[in-house]
Amino acid sequence: MTLMKTSVVIASYNGSAYLAEQLKSICEQTPAPDEIIISDDNSSDLTGAIAENFAGLYPDIAIKFSVNPSPSGVDKNFERAISLASGDIIFICDQDDVWFPERIKIMTEALNRKYSATFCDSLIVDQELNSLGYTHLQSRGFPAYGKLFPARPEDFLKRVPPAGHDMAFTADLKDVLLPFPELKNCYDTWIGLVFFALGVWKPCTPEPLTLFRRHANTVTRSGLAPSLKEKICLARKSVADDTAGWYAELYRQLIERLGNRITPEMASLLEKRRLHSLRRSKMSRSFWKRLPEVMRETFNGNYFRFGRSWQNIVQDLFFR
């Protein structure tokens, strides 16, 4: 691939506790990025001062700190950061992780004319960067990265494997990617599904390239392996929040956005996935009326093709 300009985009909010360590790991990449875009959601701590300090320490990297006109939340903050990036290749980054030294090099080399998006795995660590003994993909119930492609790309229809902070893609995809849907906490799921449907994901490396830090102030619980009790609570919350309806709307917008960019076969597959979520969302509150609906989705294989198999079956039978 011809040498291209690289951008790293960070959505920051009161990230001063760990931002310096993350920025140092990015600035000392081999090769270093050309620019770092920090879109800040009106932080009240020293986030801006840290960004300004790094701009002075690394003058060869264009470190741009921009504050949102008003607080916008994680999704819109990342959307804005991506929109401000001027690089040919865009890396998404959290404010509190640490990158391995050759992450940009390895992920950039995975991109070519056919594959314009890639992702890596990340090692889950505590706030002191001590390993918790598993990777992000493993925490989400997926196999090791090297086994995920090309045998099981359909895993994206069950649950998008990578986290946003492990993704990179070429800038020509911005026009189809942005804006994100007006759905809460959708940004990395949306990105993953857009790239899956377009068929542009490229395997990177089986080795983790990120230290994914989990701590008390983490925005999401992504990367944390839940206990049985937590799984039950999450299942109940998912029903209460109508997560199935959320997915049905996400897939509706996905099909509409992609239009004729995808094959008829892919459009049909996405529609089947949408209908499965819609049926789950509309299931009767009466157990005896719901039972045949659950049985139909079980026997036609949709729970296994599009969801978490028996977990979702139990969830729909007993938690609705």
Coordinates of C-alpha atoms in Angstrom, one line a residue, residues 178-310:
L178 CA -21.6 8.9 9.1
P179 CA -23.8 10.1 10.6
F180 CA -24.4 7.4 13.2
P181 CA -28.1 6.5 13.8
E182 CA -29.9 8.3 16.6
L183 CA -29.7 5.2 18.8
K184 CA -28.0 5.2 22.2
N185 CA -24.7 3.3 22.5
C186 CA -24.6 2.2 18.9
Y187 CA -21.4 3.6 17.4
D188 CA -19.1 0.5 17.4
T189 CA -22.0 -1.9 16.6
W190 CA -23.0 0.3 13.7
I191 CA -19.4 0.6 12.4
G192 CA -18.9 -3.2 12.7
L193 CA -22.2 -4.0 10.9
V194 CA -21.6 -1.5 8.1
F195 CA -18.2 -2.9 7.3
F196 CA -19.4 -6.5 7.7
A197 CA -22.3 -5.9 5.2
L198 CA -19.9 -4.2 2.8
G199 CA -17.5 -7.2 3.0
V200 CA -14.5 -5.0 3.7
W201 CA -13.1 -6.5 7.0
K202 CA -9.6 -7.8 6.8
P203 CA -8.0 -10.1 9.4
C204 CA -5.2 -8.4 11.3
T205 CA -3.2 -10.5 13.8
P206 CA -4.1 -13.2 16.4
E207 CA -2.1 -11.3 18.9
P208 CA -3.7 -8.5 21.0
L209 CA -2.5 -5.0 20.1
T210 CA -4.2 -3.0 22.8
L211 CA -4.2 -3.0 26.6
F212 CA -7.9 -2.5 27.3
R213 CA -8.1 -0.9 30.7
R214 CA -11.1 -1.6 32.9
H215 CA -11.6 0.6 36.0
A216 CA -14.2 2.2 38.2
N217 CA -14.9 5.1 35.9
T218 CA -15.1 3.1 32.7
V219 CA -18.1 4.2 30.5
T220 CA -19.2 0.7 29.6
R221 CA -18.8 -2.8 31.0
S222 CA -17.4 -4.1 27.7
G223 CA -14.6 -6.5 28.3
L224 CA -15.7 -7.6 31.8
A225 CA -16.8 -11.2 32.1
P226 CA -20.1 -11.2 34.0
S227 CA -21.0 -13.7 36.8
L228 CA -24.2 -15.9 36.5
K229 CA -26.0 -13.4 38.7
E230 CA -24.9 -10.5 36.5
K231 CA -26.0 -12.4 33.4
I232 CA -29.5 -12.8 34.8
C233 CA -29.6 -9.1 35.7
L234 CA -28.4 -8.2 32.3
A235 CA -31.0 -10.4 30.6
R236 CA -33.8 -8.8 32.6
K237 CA -32.4 -5.3 31.8
S238 CA -32.2 -6.2 28.1
V239 CA -35.9 -7.1 28.1
A240 CA -36.8 -3.9 30.1
D241 CA -34.8 -1.8 27.7
D242 CA -36.2 -3.6 24.6
T243 CA -32.8 -4.3 23.2
A244 CA -34.4 -6.5 20.6
G245 CA -36.4 -3.5 19.3
W246 CA -33.1 -1.5 19.4
Y247 CA -31.5 -4.1 17.1
A248 CA -34.6 -4.2 14.8
E249 CA -34.3 -0.4 14.3
L250 CA -30.5 -0.5 13.9
Y251 CA -30.9 -3.1 11.1
R252 CA -33.7 -1.2 9.5
Q253 CA -31.5 1.9 9.2
L254 CA -28.5 -0.2 8.1
I255 CA -30.4 -1.7 5.2
E256 CA -31.7 1.7 4.3
R257 CA -28.3 3.4 4.5
L258 CA -26.4 0.7 2.5
G259 CA -29.0 0.4 -0.3
N260 CA -27.5 -0.9 -3.5
R261 CA -24.0 -0.9 -2.0
I262 CA -24.6 -4.4 -0.9
T263 CA -25.6 -7.6 -2.7
P264 CA -29.2 -8.8 -2.8
E265 CA -28.1 -11.8 -0.8
M266 CA -26.6 -9.6 2.0
A267 CA -29.7 -7.4 2.0
S268 CA -31.9 -10.5 2.4
L269 CA -29.7 -11.8 5.3
L270 CA -29.8 -8.4 7.1
E271 CA -33.6 -8.3 6.7
K272 CA -34.0 -11.8 8.2
R273 CA -31.8 -10.6 11.1
R274 CA -34.0 -7.5 11.5
L275 CA -37.2 -9.6 11.5
H276 CA -35.9 -11.9 14.1
S277 CA -35.2 -8.9 16.4
L278 CA -38.6 -7.4 15.6
R279 CA -40.4 -10.7 16.5
R280 CA -38.6 -10.9 19.8
S281 CA -39.4 -7.3 20.6
K282 CA -43.1 -7.8 19.8
M283 CA -43.5 -11.1 21.8
S284 CA -46.6 -11.4 24.0
R285 CA -46.3 -10.8 27.7
S286 CA -48.4 -13.9 28.3
F287 CA -46.1 -17.0 28.7
W288 CA -48.6 -19.3 26.9
K289 CA -49.0 -16.9 24.0
R290 CA -45.3 -16.3 23.9
L291 CA -44.3 -20.0 24.0
P292 CA -45.3 -20.9 20.4
E293 CA -43.5 -17.7 19.2
V294 CA -40.3 -18.8 20.9
M295 CA -40.7 -22.3 19.6
R296 CA -41.0 -21.0 16.0
E297 CA -37.8 -18.9 16.3
T298 CA -36.1 -21.9 17.9
F299 CA -37.0 -24.5 15.3
N300 CA -36.3 -22.2 12.3
G301 CA -32.8 -21.7 13.8
N302 CA -32.9 -18.0 14.2
Y303 CA -31.8 -17.9 17.8
F304 CA -28.7 -19.9 16.8
R305 CA -28.1 -18.0 13.6
F306 CA -28.7 -14.5 14.9
G307 CA -28.4 -14.5 18.7
R308 CA -26.9 -16.1 21.7
S309 CA -28.8 -19.4 21.1
W310 CA -30.1 -20.9 24.4

